[in-house]
Amino acid sequence: EVQLLESGGVLLQPGGSLRLSCAASGFIFSNYAMSWVRQAPGKGLEWVSAISGSGAATYYADSVKGRFTISRDNSKNTLYLQMNILRAEDTAVYYCATPGWYRPFDHWGQGTLVTVSS
Amino acid sequence: EIVMTQSPATLSVSPGERATLSCRASPSVSSNLAWYQQKPGQAPRLLIYDASTRATGIPARFSGSGSGTEFTLTISSLQSEDFAVYYCQQYNNWPPLTFGGGTKVEIK
């Protein structure tokens, strides 16, 4: 059974930094692209970033480009999202999902809440 | 960027009735479109992919149709567990991957 488990969400001030993690199990992690998708409170879904199975290719939404970095450790079956220079508008539940690389998102984690507020 | 527009924003339907949800893409996304269901406090769940293929375990009352720029999700006979928010998403041309704004299906 595929499982994705996000962690790392907290309350922090604007301008701060945070790293989210997504632990994957139940599939060959290195074979699949991964994405982060976020959802602001009461709002719709917004794709944030994607990474290829090898980690060689990465893509970002314009809203986070230059501030967020996606990465993965295939030896640990873990996906990361390094978030810097956080803004109030980054407040959201962050989901990891797979595959999303010219394919739909078959599997989603349960999400982790990031709140940016002074 | 491909823009996905869903209508209506809210759909009021009685249990047992048919629900028809629309999604428009601009420009065309061929058949590279998915539908997701999301209930409060839960992650989205894939219902339909490639515009018309049901995902594993999805009941037959859910069906998808369309191609190019116009797509439809039909729920043939609404059950109590179907009241939720539904999103369409294109994966034809990216980045960015884009979602529609959602349609909330509520009890009439």
mmCIF file of C-alpha atoms in Angstrom:
data_model
loop_
_atom_site.group_PDB
_atom_site.id
_atom_site.type_symbol
_atom_site.label_atom_id
_atom_site.label_comp_id
_atom_site.label_asym_id
_atom_site.label_seq_id
_atom_site.Cartn_x
_atom_site.Cartn_y
_atom_site.Cartn_z
ATOM 1 C CA GLU A 1 0.000 0.000 0.000
ATOM 2 C CA VAL A 2 1.319 3.415 -0.981
ATOM 3 C CA GLN A 3 1.766 5.748 1.973
ATOM 4 C CA LEU A 4 2.931 9.348 2.015
ATOM 5 C CA LEU A 5 3.460 11.019 5.375
ATOM 6 C CA GLU A 6 4.269 14.727 5.560
ATOM 7 C CA SER A 7 5.829 16.418 8.564
ATOM 8 C CA GLY A 8 7.421 19.692 9.558
ATOM 9 C CA GLY A 9 4.510 22.110 9.481
ATOM 10 C CA VAL A 10 4.579 24.805 12.187
ATOM 11 C CA LEU A 11 3.599 28.369 13.025
ATOM 12 C CA LEU A 12 6.351 30.846 12.149
ATOM 13 C CA GLN A 13 6.894 34.518 11.449
ATOM 14 C CA PRO A 14 7.172 36.179 8.047
ATOM 15 C CA GLY A 15 10.675 35.983 6.651
ATOM 16 C CA GLY A 16 11.368 32.679 8.356
ATOM 17 C CA SER A 17 12.494 29.338 6.931
ATOM 18 C CA LEU A 18 11.176 25.811 7.209
ATOM 19 C CA ARG A 19 11.820 22.375 5.738
ATOM 20 C CA LEU A 20 8.959 19.998 5.103
ATOM 21 C CA SER A 21 9.470 16.252 4.709
ATOM 22 C CA CYS A 22 7.400 13.544 3.084
ATOM 23 C CA ALA A 23 8.224 9.934 3.943
ATOM 24 C CA ALA A 24 7.156 7.480 1.252
ATOM 25 C CA SER A 25 6.535 3.742 1.438
ATOM 26 C CA GLY A 26 4.818 0.988 -0.499
ATOM 27 C CA PHE A 27 6.366 1.720 -3.885
ATOM 28 C CA ILE A 28 9.762 2.082 -5.552
ATOM 29 C CA PHE A 29 10.308 5.715 -4.618
ATOM 30 C CA SER A 30 13.125 6.452 -7.047
ATOM 31 C CA ASN A 31 10.962 5.406 -10.009
ATOM 32 C CA TYR A 32 8.395 8.149 -9.485
ATOM 33 C CA ALA A 33 8.263 11.898 -9.770
ATOM 34 C CA MET A 34 6.908 13.739 -6.762
ATOM 35 C CA SER A 35 5.186 17.061 -6.228
ATOM 36 C CA TRP A 36 4.147 19.439 -3.493
ATOM 37 C CA VAL A 37 0.626 20.860 -3.735
ATOM 38 C CA ARG A 38 -0.746 23.387 -1.254
ATOM 39 C CA GLN A 39 -4.154 24.580 -0.158
ATOM 40 C CA ALA A 40 -4.661 27.874 1.637
ATOM 41 C CA PRO A 41 -7.432 27.879 4.280
ATOM 42 C CA GLY A 42 -10.816 27.700 2.559
ATOM 43 C CA LYS A 43 -9.234 27.906 -0.899
ATOM 44 C CA GLY A 44 -8.486 25.608 -3.821
ATOM 45 C CA LEU A 45 -5.478 23.500 -4.746
ATOM 46 C CA GLU A 46 -2.242 25.065 -5.988
ATOM 47 C CA TRP A 47 0.680 23.093 -7.412
ATOM 48 C CA VAL A 48 3.945 24.277 -5.866
ATOM 49 C CA SER A 49 6.837 22.203 -7.174
ATOM 50 C CA ALA A 50 7.789 18.911 -8.831
ATOM 51 C CA ILE A 51 10.912 16.764 -8.972
ATOM 52 C CA SER A 52 11.796 13.863 -11.255
ATOM 53 C CA GLY A 53 12.485 10.386 -9.915
ATOM 54 C CA SER A 54 16.235 10.817 -10.093
ATOM 55 C CA GLY A 55 16.078 14.348 -8.717
ATOM 56 C CA ALA A 56 17.829 15.742 -11.783
ATOM 57 C CA ALA A 57 14.884 17.881 -12.911
ATOM 58 C CA THR A 58 12.895 20.302 -10.787
ATOM 59 C CA TYR A 59 10.101 22.763 -11.527
ATOM 60 C CA TYR A 60 8.416 25.504 -9.511
ATOM 61 C CA ALA A 61 5.326 27.675 -9.531
ATOM 62 C CA ASP A 62 6.141 31.330 -10.147
ATOM 63 C CA SER A 63 4.763 32.180 -6.691
ATOM 64 C CA VAL A 64 7.571 30.254 -4.963
ATOM 65 C CA LYS A 65 10.412 30.341 -7.483
ATOM 66 C CA GLY A 66 13.624 31.553 -5.896
ATOM 67 C CA ARG A 67 12.313 30.998 -2.353
ATOM 68 C CA PHE A 68 11.469 27.275 -2.233
ATOM 69 C CA THR A 69 13.691 24.307 -3.119
ATOM 70 C CA ILE A 70 12.427 20.789 -3.724
ATOM 71 C CA SER A 71 14.765 17.832 -3.224
ATOM 72 C CA ARG A 72 14.687 14.132 -2.504
ATOM 73 C CA ASP A 73 16.810 11.462 -0.870
ATOM 74 C CA ASN A 74 16.076 8.213 -2.667
ATOM 75 C CA SER A 75 18.147 6.236 -0.149
ATOM 76 C CA LYS A 76 15.735 7.394 2.561
ATOM 77 C CA ASN A 77 12.542 7.383 0.445
ATOM 78 C CA THR A 78 11.967 10.969 1.473
ATOM 79 C CA LEU A 79 10.901 14.135 -0.329
ATOM 80 C CA TYR A 80 11.716 17.602 0.989
ATOM 81 C CA LEU A 81 10.598 21.182 0.503
ATOM 82 C CA GLN A 82 12.942 23.874 1.793
ATOM 83 C CA MET A 83 10.908 27.053 2.233
ATOM 84 C CA ASN A 84 12.704 30.381 2.709
ATOM 85 C CA ILE A 85 11.590 34.005 3.011
ATOM 86 C CA LEU A 86 8.127 32.859 3.999
ATOM 87 C CA ARG A 87 5.174 35.176 3.527
ATOM 88 C CA ALA A 88 1.687 35.265 5.003
ATOM 89 C CA GLU A 89 0.337 34.067 1.643
ATOM 90 C CA ASP A 90 2.354 30.841 1.999
ATOM 91 C CA THR A 91 0.020 29.801 4.813
ATOM 92 C CA ALA A 92 -1.530 26.529 3.679
ATOM 93 C CA VAL A 93 -1.784 22.810 4.108
ATOM 94 C CA TYR A 94 1.065 21.313 2.108
ATOM 95 C CA TYR A 95 0.502 17.921 0.491
ATOM 96 C CA CYS A 96 3.028 15.684 -1.164
ATOM 97 C CA ALA A 97 1.605 13.761 -4.094
ATOM 98 C CA THR A 98 2.740 11.416 -6.851
ATOM 99 C CA PRO A 99 3.406 11.133 -9.709
ATOM 100 C CA GLY A 100 2.162 14.306 -11.442
ATOM 101 C CA TRP A 101 4.758 14.143 -14.238
ATOM 102 C CA TYR A 102 2.440 14.239 -17.272
ATOM 103 C CA ARG A 103 0.228 11.970 -15.173
ATOM 104 C CA PRO A 104 -2.458 12.589 -12.563
ATOM 105 C CA PHE A 105 -1.799 12.497 -8.841
ATOM 106 C CA ASP A 106 -2.692 8.933 -7.880
ATOM 107 C CA HIS A 107 -1.607 9.234 -4.270
ATOM 108 C CA TRP A 108 -1.601 12.039 -1.730
ATOM 109 C CA GLY A 109 -0.328 12.441 1.796
ATOM 110 C CA GLN A 110 -2.552 13.694 4.591
ATOM 111 C CA GLY A 111 -0.954 17.147 4.540
ATOM 112 C CA THR A 112 0.947 19.319 7.000
ATOM 113 C CA LEU A 113 -0.119 22.838 8.019
ATOM 114 C CA VAL A 114 2.247 25.762 7.636
ATOM 115 C CA THR A 115 1.111 29.027 9.213
ATOM 116 C CA VAL A 116 3.040 32.224 8.576
ATOM 117 C CA SER A 117 1.932 34.990 10.893
ATOM 118 C CA SER A 118 3.394 37.655 13.142
ATOM 119 C CA GLU B 1 -0.172 28.883 -18.354
ATOM 120 C CA ILE B 2 -3.268 26.767 -18.936
ATOM 121 C CA VAL B 3 -6.286 28.197 -17.133
ATOM 122 C CA MET B 4 -8.878 25.788 -15.763
ATOM 123 C CA THR B 5 -12.374 27.158 -15.066
ATOM 124 C CA GLN B 6 -14.996 25.134 -13.219
ATOM 125 C CA SER B 7 -18.726 25.756 -13.086
ATOM 126 C CA PRO B 8 -20.866 26.126 -11.169
ATOM 127 C CA ALA B 9 -19.039 27.101 -8.007
ATOM 128 C CA THR B 10 -21.773 25.434 -5.941
ATOM 129 C CA LEU B 11 -24.249 22.773 -7.026
ATOM 130 C CA SER B 12 -27.257 21.921 -4.838
ATOM 131 C CA VAL B 13 -28.539 18.417 -5.505
ATOM 132 C CA SER B 14 -30.900 16.032 -3.740
ATOM 133 C CA PRO B 15 -29.689 12.509 -2.890
ATOM 134 C CA GLY B 16 -30.423 10.131 -5.750
ATOM 135 C CA GLU B 17 -30.340 12.878 -8.366
ATOM 136 C CA ARG B 18 -27.778 13.354 -11.135
ATOM 137 C CA ALA B 19 -25.015 15.935 -10.799
ATOM 138 C CA THR B 20 -23.191 17.416 -13.769
ATOM 139 C CA LEU B 21 -20.005 19.414 -13.190
ATOM 140 C CA SER B 22 -18.148 21.335 -15.892
ATOM 141 C CA CYS B 23 -14.509 22.181 -16.438
ATOM 142 C CA ARG B 24 -13.125 24.350 -19.211
ATOM 143 C CA ALA B 25 -9.477 24.521 -20.237
ATOM 144 C CA SER B 26 -7.801 27.357 -22.073
ATOM 145 C CA PRO B 27 -6.053 26.429 -24.290
ATOM 146 C CA SER B 28 -6.669 22.770 -25.113
ATOM 147 C CA VAL B 29 -5.334 20.016 -22.838
ATOM 148 C CA SER B 30 -6.229 17.125 -25.171
ATOM 149 C CA SER B 31 -7.472 14.337 -22.852
ATOM 150 C CA ASN B 32 -4.900 14.989 -20.125
ATOM 151 C CA LEU B 33 -7.403 15.899 -17.462
ATOM 152 C CA ALA B 34 -8.156 14.502 -14.024
ATOM 153 C CA TRP B 35 -10.983 14.922 -11.532
ATOM 154 C CA TYR B 36 -10.488 14.793 -7.761
ATOM 155 C CA GLN B 37 -12.897 14.640 -4.835
ATOM 156 C CA GLN B 38 -12.052 16.345 -1.558
ATOM 157 C CA LYS B 39 -13.986 16.071 1.692
ATOM 158 C CA PRO B 40 -13.427 18.425 4.653
ATOM 159 C CA GLY B 41 -10.183 17.730 6.473
ATOM 160 C CA GLN B 42 -9.066 15.137 3.927
ATOM 161 C CA ALA B 43 -6.608 15.028 1.065
ATOM 162 C CA PRO B 44 -7.946 15.003 -2.492
ATOM 163 C CA ARG B 45 -8.750 11.615 -3.999
ATOM 164 C CA LEU B 46 -8.310 10.806 -7.679
ATOM 165 C CA LEU B 47 -11.623 9.905 -9.334
ATOM 166 C CA ILE B 48 -11.064 10.152 -13.094
ATOM 167 C CA TYR B 49 -7.943 10.466 -15.246
ATOM 168 C CA ASP B 50 -7.309 10.814 -18.963
ATOM 169 C CA ALA B 51 -10.700 12.587 -19.020
ATOM 170 C CA SER B 52 -12.804 9.439 -18.829
ATOM 171 C CA THR B 53 -10.982 6.576 -17.056
ATOM 172 C CA ARG B 54 -12.123 5.775 -13.534
ATOM 173 C CA ALA B 55 -9.339 5.364 -11.005
ATOM 174 C CA THR B 56 -9.021 2.153 -9.029
ATOM 175 C CA GLY B 57 -11.931 1.550 -6.677
ATOM 176 C CA ILE B 58 -14.074 4.430 -7.936
ATOM 177 C CA PRO B 59 -17.782 3.505 -8.249
ATOM 178 C CA ALA B 60 -19.374 3.336 -11.678
ATOM 179 C CA ARG B 61 -21.761 6.189 -10.837
ATOM 180 C CA PHE B 62 -18.828 8.541 -11.494
ATOM 181 C CA SER B 63 -18.103 9.185 -15.167
ATOM 182 C CA GLY B 64 -16.011 11.673 -17.076
ATOM 183 C CA SER B 65 -16.245 12.918 -20.635
ATOM 184 C CA GLY B 66 -14.836 15.520 -22.972
ATOM 185 C CA SER B 67 -11.588 16.439 -24.676
ATOM 186 C CA GLY B 68 -9.755 19.536 -25.757
ATOM 187 C CA THR B 69 -11.290 22.402 -23.827
ATOM 188 C CA GLU B 70 -14.615 21.138 -22.461
ATOM 189 C CA PHE B 71 -14.968 18.424 -19.832
ATOM 190 C CA THR B 72 -17.761 17.029 -17.691
ATOM 191 C CA LEU B 73 -17.903 14.964 -14.514
ATOM 192 C CA THR B 74 -21.232 13.236 -13.996
ATOM 193 C CA ILE B 75 -22.400 11.573 -10.814
ATOM 194 C CA SER B 76 -25.376 9.528 -11.922
ATOM 195 C CA SER B 77 -27.162 9.125 -8.584
ATOM 196 C CA LEU B 78 -25.765 11.090 -5.677
ATOM 197 C CA GLN B 79 -25.074 9.200 -2.489
ATOM 198 C CA SER B 80 -24.594 10.855 0.900
ATOM 199 C CA GLU B 81 -20.841 10.261 0.731
ATOM 200 C CA ASP B 82 -20.581 12.152 -2.581
ATOM 201 C CA PHE B 83 -21.237 15.577 -1.087
ATOM 202 C CA ALA B 84 -17.811 17.172 -1.347
ATOM 203 C CA VAL B 85 -15.711 19.573 -3.401
ATOM 204 C CA TYR B 86 -14.566 18.438 -6.848
ATOM 205 C CA TYR B 87 -11.523 19.750 -8.701
ATOM 206 C CA CYS B 88 -10.343 19.286 -12.265
ATOM 207 C CA GLN B 89 -6.630 19.392 -13.111
ATOM 208 C CA GLN B 90 -4.656 19.403 -16.343
ATOM 209 C CA TYR B 91 -1.341 17.622 -16.818
ATOM 210 C CA ASN B 92 -0.939 18.215 -20.546
ATOM 211 C CA ASN B 93 1.246 21.281 -20.599
ATOM 212 C CA TRP B 94 3.319 22.312 -17.605
ATOM 213 C CA PRO B 95 4.833 23.823 -15.574
ATOM 214 C CA PRO B 96 2.674 24.871 -14.004
ATOM 215 C CA LEU B 97 0.276 22.043 -13.327
ATOM 216 C CA THR B 98 -3.058 23.781 -12.879
ATOM 217 C CA PHE B 99 -6.297 23.082 -11.061
ATOM 218 C CA GLY B 100 -9.759 24.500 -11.461
ATOM 219 C CA GLY B 101 -11.251 26.528 -8.640
ATOM 220 C CA GLY B 102 -13.519 23.677 -7.541
ATOM 221 C CA THR B 103 -17.230 22.880 -7.460
ATOM 222 C CA LYS B 104 -18.887 22.258 -4.122
ATOM 223 C CA VAL B 105 -21.694 19.701 -4.321
ATOM 224 C CA GLU B 106 -24.070 20.292 -1.451
ATOM 225 C CA ILE B 107 -27.292 18.739 -0.254
ATOM 226 C CA LYS B 108 -30.401 20.438 -1.570
#
